[in-house]
GROMACS .gro file of C-alpha atoms in nm:
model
  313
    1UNK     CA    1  -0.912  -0.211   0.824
    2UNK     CA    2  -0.650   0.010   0.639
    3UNK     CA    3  -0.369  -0.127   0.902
    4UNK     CA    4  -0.413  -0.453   0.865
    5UNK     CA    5  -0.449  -0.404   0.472
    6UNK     CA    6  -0.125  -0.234   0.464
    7UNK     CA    7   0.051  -0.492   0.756
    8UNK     CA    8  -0.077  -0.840   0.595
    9UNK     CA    9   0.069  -0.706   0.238
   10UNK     CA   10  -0.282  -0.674   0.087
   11UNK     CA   11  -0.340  -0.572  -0.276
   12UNK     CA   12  -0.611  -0.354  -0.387
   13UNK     CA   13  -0.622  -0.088  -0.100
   14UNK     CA   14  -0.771   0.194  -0.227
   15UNK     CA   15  -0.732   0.581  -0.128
   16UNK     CA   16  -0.895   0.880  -0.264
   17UNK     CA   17  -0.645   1.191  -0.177
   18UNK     CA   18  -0.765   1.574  -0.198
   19UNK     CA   19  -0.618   1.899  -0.113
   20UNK     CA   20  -0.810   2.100   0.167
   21UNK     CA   21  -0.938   2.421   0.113
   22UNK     CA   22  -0.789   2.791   0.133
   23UNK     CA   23  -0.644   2.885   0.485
   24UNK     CA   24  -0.843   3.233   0.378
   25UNK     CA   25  -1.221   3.077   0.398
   26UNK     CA   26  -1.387   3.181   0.685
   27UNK     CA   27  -1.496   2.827   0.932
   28UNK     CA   28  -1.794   2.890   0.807
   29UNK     CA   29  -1.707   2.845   0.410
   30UNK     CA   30  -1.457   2.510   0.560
   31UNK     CA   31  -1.767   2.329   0.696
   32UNK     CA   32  -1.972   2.388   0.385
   33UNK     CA   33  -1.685   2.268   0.166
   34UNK     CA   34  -1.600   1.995   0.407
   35UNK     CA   35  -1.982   1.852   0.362
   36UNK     CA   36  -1.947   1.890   0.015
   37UNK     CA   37  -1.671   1.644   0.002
   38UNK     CA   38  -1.806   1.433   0.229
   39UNK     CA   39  -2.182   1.394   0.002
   40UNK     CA   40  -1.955   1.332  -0.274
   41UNK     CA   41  -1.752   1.088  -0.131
   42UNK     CA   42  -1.925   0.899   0.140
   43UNK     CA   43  -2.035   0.607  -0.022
   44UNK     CA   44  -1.708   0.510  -0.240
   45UNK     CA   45  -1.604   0.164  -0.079
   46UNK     CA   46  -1.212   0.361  -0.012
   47UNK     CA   47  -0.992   0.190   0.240
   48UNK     CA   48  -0.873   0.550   0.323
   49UNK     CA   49  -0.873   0.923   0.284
   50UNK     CA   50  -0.550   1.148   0.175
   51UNK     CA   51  -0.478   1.458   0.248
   52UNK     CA   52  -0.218   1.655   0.095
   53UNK     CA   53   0.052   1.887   0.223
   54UNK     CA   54   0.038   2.144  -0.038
   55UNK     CA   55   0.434   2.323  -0.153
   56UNK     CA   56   0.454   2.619  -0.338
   57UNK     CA   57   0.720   2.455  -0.562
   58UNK     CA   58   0.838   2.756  -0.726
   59UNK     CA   59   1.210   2.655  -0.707
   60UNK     CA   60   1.180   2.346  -0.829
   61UNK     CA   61   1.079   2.504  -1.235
   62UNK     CA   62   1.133   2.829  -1.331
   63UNK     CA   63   0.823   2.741  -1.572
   64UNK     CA   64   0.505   2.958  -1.475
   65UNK     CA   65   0.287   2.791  -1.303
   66UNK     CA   66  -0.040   2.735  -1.449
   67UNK     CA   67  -0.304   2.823  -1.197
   68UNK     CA   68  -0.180   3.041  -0.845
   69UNK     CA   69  -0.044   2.914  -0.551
   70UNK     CA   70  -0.304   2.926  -0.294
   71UNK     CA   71  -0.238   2.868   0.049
   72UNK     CA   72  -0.407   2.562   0.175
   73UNK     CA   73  -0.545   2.451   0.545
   74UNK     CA   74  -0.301   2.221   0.739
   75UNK     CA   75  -0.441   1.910   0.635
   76UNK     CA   76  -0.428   1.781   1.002
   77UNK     CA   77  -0.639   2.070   1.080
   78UNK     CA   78  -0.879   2.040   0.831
   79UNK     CA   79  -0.898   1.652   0.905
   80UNK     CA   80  -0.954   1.680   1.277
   81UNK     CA   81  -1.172   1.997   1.270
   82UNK     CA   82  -1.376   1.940   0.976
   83UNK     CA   83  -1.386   1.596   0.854
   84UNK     CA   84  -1.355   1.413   1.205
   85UNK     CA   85  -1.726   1.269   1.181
   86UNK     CA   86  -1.618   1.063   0.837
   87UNK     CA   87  -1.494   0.792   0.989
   88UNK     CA   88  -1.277   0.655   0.715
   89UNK     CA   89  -0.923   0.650   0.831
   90UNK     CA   90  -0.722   0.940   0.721
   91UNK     CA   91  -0.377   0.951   0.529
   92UNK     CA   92  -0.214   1.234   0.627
   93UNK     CA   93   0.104   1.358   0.380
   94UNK     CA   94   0.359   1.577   0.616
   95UNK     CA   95   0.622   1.802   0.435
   96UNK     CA   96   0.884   1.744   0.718
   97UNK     CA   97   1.174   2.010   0.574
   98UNK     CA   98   1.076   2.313   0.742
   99UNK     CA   99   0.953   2.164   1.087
  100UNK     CA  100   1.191   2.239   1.373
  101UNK     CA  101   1.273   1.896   1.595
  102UNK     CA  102   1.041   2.009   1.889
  103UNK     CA  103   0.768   2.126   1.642
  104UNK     CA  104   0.699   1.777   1.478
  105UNK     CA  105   0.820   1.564   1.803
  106UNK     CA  106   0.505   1.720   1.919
  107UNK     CA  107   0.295   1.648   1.591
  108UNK     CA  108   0.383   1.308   1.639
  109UNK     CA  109   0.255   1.284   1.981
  110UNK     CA  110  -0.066   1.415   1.934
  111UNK     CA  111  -0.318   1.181   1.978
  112UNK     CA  112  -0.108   0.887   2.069
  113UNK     CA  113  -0.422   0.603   2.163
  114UNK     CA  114  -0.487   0.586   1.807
  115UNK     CA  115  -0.406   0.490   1.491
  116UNK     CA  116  -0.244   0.704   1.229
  117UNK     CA  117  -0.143   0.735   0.899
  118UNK     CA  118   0.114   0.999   0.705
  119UNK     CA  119   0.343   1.013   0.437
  120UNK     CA  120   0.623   1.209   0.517
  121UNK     CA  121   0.733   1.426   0.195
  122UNK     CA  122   1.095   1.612   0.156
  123UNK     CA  123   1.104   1.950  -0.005
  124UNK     CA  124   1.037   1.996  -0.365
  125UNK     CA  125   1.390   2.103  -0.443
  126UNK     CA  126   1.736   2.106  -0.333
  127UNK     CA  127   1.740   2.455  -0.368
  128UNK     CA  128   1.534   2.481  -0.071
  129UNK     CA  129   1.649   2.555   0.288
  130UNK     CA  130   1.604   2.257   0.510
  131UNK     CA  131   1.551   2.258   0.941
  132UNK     CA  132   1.490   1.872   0.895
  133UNK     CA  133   1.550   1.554   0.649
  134UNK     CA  134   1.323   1.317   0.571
  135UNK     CA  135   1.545   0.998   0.828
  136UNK     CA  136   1.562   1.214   1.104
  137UNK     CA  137   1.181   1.264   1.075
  138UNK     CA  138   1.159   0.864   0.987
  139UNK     CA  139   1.360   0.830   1.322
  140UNK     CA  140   1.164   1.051   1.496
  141UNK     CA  141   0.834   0.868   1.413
  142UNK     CA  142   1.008   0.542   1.502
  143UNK     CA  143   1.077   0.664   1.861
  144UNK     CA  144   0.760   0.830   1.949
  145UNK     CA  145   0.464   0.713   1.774
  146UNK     CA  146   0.467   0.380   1.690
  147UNK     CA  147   0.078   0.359   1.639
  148UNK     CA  148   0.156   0.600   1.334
  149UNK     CA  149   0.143   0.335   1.019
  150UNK     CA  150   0.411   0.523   0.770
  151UNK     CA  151   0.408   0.549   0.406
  152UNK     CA  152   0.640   0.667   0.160
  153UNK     CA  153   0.646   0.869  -0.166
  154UNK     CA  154   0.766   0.633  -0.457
  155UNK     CA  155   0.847   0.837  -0.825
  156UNK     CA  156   0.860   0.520  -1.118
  157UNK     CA  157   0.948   0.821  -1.350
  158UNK     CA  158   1.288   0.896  -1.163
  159UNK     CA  159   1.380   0.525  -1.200
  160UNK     CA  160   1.400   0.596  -1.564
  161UNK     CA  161   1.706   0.790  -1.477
  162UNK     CA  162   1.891   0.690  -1.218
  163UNK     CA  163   1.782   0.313  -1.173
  164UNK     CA  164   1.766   0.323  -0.809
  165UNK     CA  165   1.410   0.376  -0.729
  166UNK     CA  166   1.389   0.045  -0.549
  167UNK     CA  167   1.686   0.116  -0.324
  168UNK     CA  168   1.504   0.414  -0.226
  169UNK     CA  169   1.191   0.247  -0.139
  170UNK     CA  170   1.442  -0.025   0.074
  171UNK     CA  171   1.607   0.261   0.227
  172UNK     CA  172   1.242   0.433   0.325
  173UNK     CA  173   1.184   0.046   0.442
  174UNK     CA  174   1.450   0.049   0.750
  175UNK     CA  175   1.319   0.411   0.773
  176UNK     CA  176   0.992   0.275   0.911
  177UNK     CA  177   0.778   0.302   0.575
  178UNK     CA  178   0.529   0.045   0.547
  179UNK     CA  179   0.357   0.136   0.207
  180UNK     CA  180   0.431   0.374  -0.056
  181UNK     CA  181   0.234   0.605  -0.305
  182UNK     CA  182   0.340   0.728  -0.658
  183UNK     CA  183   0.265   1.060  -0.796
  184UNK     CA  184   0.038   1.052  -1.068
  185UNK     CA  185   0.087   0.775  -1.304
  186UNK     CA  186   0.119   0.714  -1.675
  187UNK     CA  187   0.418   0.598  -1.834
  188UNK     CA  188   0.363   0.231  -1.749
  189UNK     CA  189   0.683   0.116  -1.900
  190UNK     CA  190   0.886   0.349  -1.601
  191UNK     CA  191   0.646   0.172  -1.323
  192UNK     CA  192   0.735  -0.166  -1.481
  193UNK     CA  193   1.053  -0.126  -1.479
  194UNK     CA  194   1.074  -0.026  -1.160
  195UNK     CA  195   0.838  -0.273  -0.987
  196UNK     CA  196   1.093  -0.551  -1.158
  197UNK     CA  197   1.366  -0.427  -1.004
  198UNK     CA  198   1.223  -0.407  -0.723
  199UNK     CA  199   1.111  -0.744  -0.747
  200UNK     CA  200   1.401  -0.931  -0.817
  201UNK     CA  201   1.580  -0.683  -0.578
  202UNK     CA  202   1.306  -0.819  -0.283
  203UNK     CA  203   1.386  -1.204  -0.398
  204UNK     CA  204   1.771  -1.182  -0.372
  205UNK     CA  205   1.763  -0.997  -0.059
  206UNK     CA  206   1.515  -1.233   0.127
  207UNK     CA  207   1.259  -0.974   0.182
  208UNK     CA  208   0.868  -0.907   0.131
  209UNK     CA  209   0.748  -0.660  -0.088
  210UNK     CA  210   0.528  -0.361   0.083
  211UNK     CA  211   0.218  -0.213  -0.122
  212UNK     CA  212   0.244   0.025  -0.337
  213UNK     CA  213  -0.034   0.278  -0.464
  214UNK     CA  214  -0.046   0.405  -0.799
  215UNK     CA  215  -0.163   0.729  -0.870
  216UNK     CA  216  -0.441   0.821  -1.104
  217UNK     CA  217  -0.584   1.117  -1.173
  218UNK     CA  218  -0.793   1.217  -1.444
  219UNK     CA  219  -0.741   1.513  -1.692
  220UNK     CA  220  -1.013   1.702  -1.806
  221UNK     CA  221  -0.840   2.009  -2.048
  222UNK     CA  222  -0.560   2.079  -2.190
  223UNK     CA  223  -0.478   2.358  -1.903
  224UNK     CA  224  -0.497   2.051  -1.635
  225UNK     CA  225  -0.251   1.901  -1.866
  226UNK     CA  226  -0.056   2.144  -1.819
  227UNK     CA  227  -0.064   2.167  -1.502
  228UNK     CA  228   0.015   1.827  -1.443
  229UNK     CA  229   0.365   1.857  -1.631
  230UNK     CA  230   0.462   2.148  -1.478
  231UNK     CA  231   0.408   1.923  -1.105
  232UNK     CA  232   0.676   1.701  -1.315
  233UNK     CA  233   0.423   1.436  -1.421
  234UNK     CA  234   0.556   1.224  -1.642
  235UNK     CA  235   0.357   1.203  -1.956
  236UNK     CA  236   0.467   1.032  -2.262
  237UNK     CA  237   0.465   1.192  -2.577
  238UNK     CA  238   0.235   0.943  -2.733
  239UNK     CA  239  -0.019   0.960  -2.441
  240UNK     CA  240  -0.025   1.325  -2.457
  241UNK     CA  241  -0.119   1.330  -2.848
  242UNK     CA  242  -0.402   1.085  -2.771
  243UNK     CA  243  -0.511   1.344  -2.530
  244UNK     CA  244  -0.443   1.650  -2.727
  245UNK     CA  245  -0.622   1.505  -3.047
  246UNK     CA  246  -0.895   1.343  -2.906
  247UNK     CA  247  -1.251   1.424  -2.924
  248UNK     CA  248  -1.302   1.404  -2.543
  249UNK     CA  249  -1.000   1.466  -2.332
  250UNK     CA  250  -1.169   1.327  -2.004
  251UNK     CA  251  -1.326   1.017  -2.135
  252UNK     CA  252  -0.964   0.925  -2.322
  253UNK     CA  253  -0.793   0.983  -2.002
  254UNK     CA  254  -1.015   0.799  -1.809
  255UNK     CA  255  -0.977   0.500  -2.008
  256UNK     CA  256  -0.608   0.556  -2.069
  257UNK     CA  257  -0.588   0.588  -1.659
  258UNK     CA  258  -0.796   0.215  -1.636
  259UNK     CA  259  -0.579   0.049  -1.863
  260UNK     CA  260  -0.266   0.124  -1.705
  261UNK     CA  261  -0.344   0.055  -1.382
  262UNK     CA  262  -0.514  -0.269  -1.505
  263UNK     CA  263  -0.151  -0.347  -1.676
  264UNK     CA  264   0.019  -0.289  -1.345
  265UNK     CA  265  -0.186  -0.476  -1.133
  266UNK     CA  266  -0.200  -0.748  -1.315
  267UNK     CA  267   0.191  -0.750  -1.317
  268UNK     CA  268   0.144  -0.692  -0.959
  269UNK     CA  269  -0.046  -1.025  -0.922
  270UNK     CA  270   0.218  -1.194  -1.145
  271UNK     CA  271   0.505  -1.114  -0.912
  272UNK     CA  272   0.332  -1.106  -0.595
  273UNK     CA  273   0.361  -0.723  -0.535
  274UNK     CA  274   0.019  -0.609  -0.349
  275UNK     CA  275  -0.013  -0.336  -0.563
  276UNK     CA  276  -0.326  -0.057  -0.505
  277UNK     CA  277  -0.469   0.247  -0.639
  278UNK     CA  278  -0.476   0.588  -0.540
  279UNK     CA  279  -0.709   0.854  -0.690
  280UNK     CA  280  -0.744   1.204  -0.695
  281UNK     CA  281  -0.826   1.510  -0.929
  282UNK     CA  282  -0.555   1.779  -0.957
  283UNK     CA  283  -0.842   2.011  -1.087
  284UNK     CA  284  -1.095   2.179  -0.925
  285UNK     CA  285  -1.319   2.127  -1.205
  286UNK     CA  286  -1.652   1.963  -1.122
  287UNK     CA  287  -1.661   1.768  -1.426
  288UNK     CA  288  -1.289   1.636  -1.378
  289UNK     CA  289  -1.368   1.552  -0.997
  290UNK     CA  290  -1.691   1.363  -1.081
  291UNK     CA  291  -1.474   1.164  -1.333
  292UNK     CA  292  -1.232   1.065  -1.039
  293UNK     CA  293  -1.538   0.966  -0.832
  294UNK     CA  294  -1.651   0.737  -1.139
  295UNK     CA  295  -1.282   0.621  -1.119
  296UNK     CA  296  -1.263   0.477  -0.774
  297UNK     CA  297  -1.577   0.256  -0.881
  298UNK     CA  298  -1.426   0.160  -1.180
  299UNK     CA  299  -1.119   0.061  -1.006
  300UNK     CA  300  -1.275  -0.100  -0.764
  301UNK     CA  301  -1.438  -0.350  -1.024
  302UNK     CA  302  -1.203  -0.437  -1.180
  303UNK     CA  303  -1.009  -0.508  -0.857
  304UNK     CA  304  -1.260  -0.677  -0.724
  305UNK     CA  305  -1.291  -0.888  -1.084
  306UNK     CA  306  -0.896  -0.957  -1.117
  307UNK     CA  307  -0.879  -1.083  -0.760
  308UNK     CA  308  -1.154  -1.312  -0.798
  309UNK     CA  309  -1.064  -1.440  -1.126
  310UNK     CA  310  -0.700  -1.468  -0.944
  311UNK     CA  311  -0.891  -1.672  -0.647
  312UNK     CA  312  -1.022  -1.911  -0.870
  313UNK     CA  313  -0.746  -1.978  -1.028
   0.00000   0.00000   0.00000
């Protein structure tokens, strides 16, 4: 089970996280997407399902944004109404900054027999007008749910600035946060350095590291590229020419995507941080989402072979 994966420190959970469809589609159109997904995705061996809270983001880059803004379905909506027959336990990501106190006190409550899963986001920029911050929500959570099983958002990339990534995650910690998930991941020397410090940070305090999902997420074109830096992906120059110049931008990322998180796990193993995987496609290109289906599997492999080879040992 996802809980006790996430509760006993487990590595190799993995999650497969989508968007839901347009708020404009009829019910009829949401069910027919809904069992679309669910073909597609029914028989990946996933310790969980995410789905996203999608922001505008406008203030955050005064950069055009590559494709429109569409408005999407409240993914608690879409989870309970259309996907509440897949029985795979559902991640659900909650942008808390424009929910009044009353409004997600009684979000929380919903459905308070069982047990839940969210990732509680802050807004996208400070520019943004706030009715609540991401502790009083973590507070919130603490005192009325506590069958909700809380997860963080974790950025590697910041840590290349301000060296206090780590903190964060210990601050999220006392918050409640149980596991964390990074955006999109490929500048493996930024994770690195921020899984040491988190490390050694862990060993001196006296306290257990908490899983942590990396992103991956396939790109297909150089317009998903993009894309993907204007959402403030971090892609290193050198990554990005490989891509750019190569004679299949999909099968190069792909393999580009395996061998970092390959490199991280394995540092994961070294340390003792349960690291996982978390996959998604930021297109909706059939071609790039097939290639994130193929992903999970190949993730799962070589999961499945590191741990064993670990076990072994």
């Amino acid at each position: 089970m996802l809980k006790d994966k996430i509760l006993n420190r487990q590595a190799g959970i993995i999650t497969y996280g989508m968007t839901p469809p347009k708020s404009s589609h009829t019910p009829e159109k949401l069910a027919e997407i809904s069992q679309k997904q669910y073909e597609r995705l029914k028989n990946l061996d996933i310790d969980g399902l995410i789905l996203y809270d999608v922001q505008d983001e406008a203030d955050r880059t005064d950069e055009e944004r590559p494709f429109p803004y569409l408005e999407a379905l409240d993914p608690t909506l879409y989870s309970k109404n259309y996907l509440n027959y897949w029985k795979v336990p559902k991640i659900i990501y909650r942008v808390v900054g424009n929910n009044s106190e009353e409004s997600f006190a009684e979000w929380l409550k919903q459905d308070a027999e069982e047990d839940r899963f969210s990732v509680f986001v802050g807004t996208s920029s400070s520019k943004q007008q706030t009715t609540m911050k991401l502790p009083e929500a973590y507070e919130l959570s603490k005192k009325l749910n506590d069958r909700l099983t809380l997860g963080g958002v974790v950025i590697p990339e910041r840590h290349m600035k301000k060296n206090d990534e780590h903190l964060r995650i210990r601050d999220k910690v006392d918050g409640g946060c149980k596991f964390f998930i990074s955006q999109a991941t490929f500048n493996v020397e930024a994770s690195k350095n921020m899984l040491s410090d988190y490390y050694y940070y862990c060993q001196e305090q006296g306290i257990e590291t908490v899983p942590i999902l990396f992103n991956l997420a396939p790109c297909g074109s150089q317009k998903t590229l993009e894309f993907m830096k204007w959402l403030g992906i971090s892609i290193p120059k050198w990554l990005e020419n490989d891509l750019i110049k190569s004679t299949d931008i999909l099968d190069k990322s792909v393999a580009l995507s395996l061998k970092i998180f390959e490199e991280l796990f394995e540092f994961g193993i070294e340390k003792g941080i349960p690291i996982g995987c978390s996959i998604e496609s930021v297109s909706t290109r059939k071609v790039e989402i097939e290639a994130s289906v193929q992903l999970v599997k190949d993730i799962k492999s070589m999961i499945d072979r590191k741990l064993g080879v670990h076990a072994v040992i």
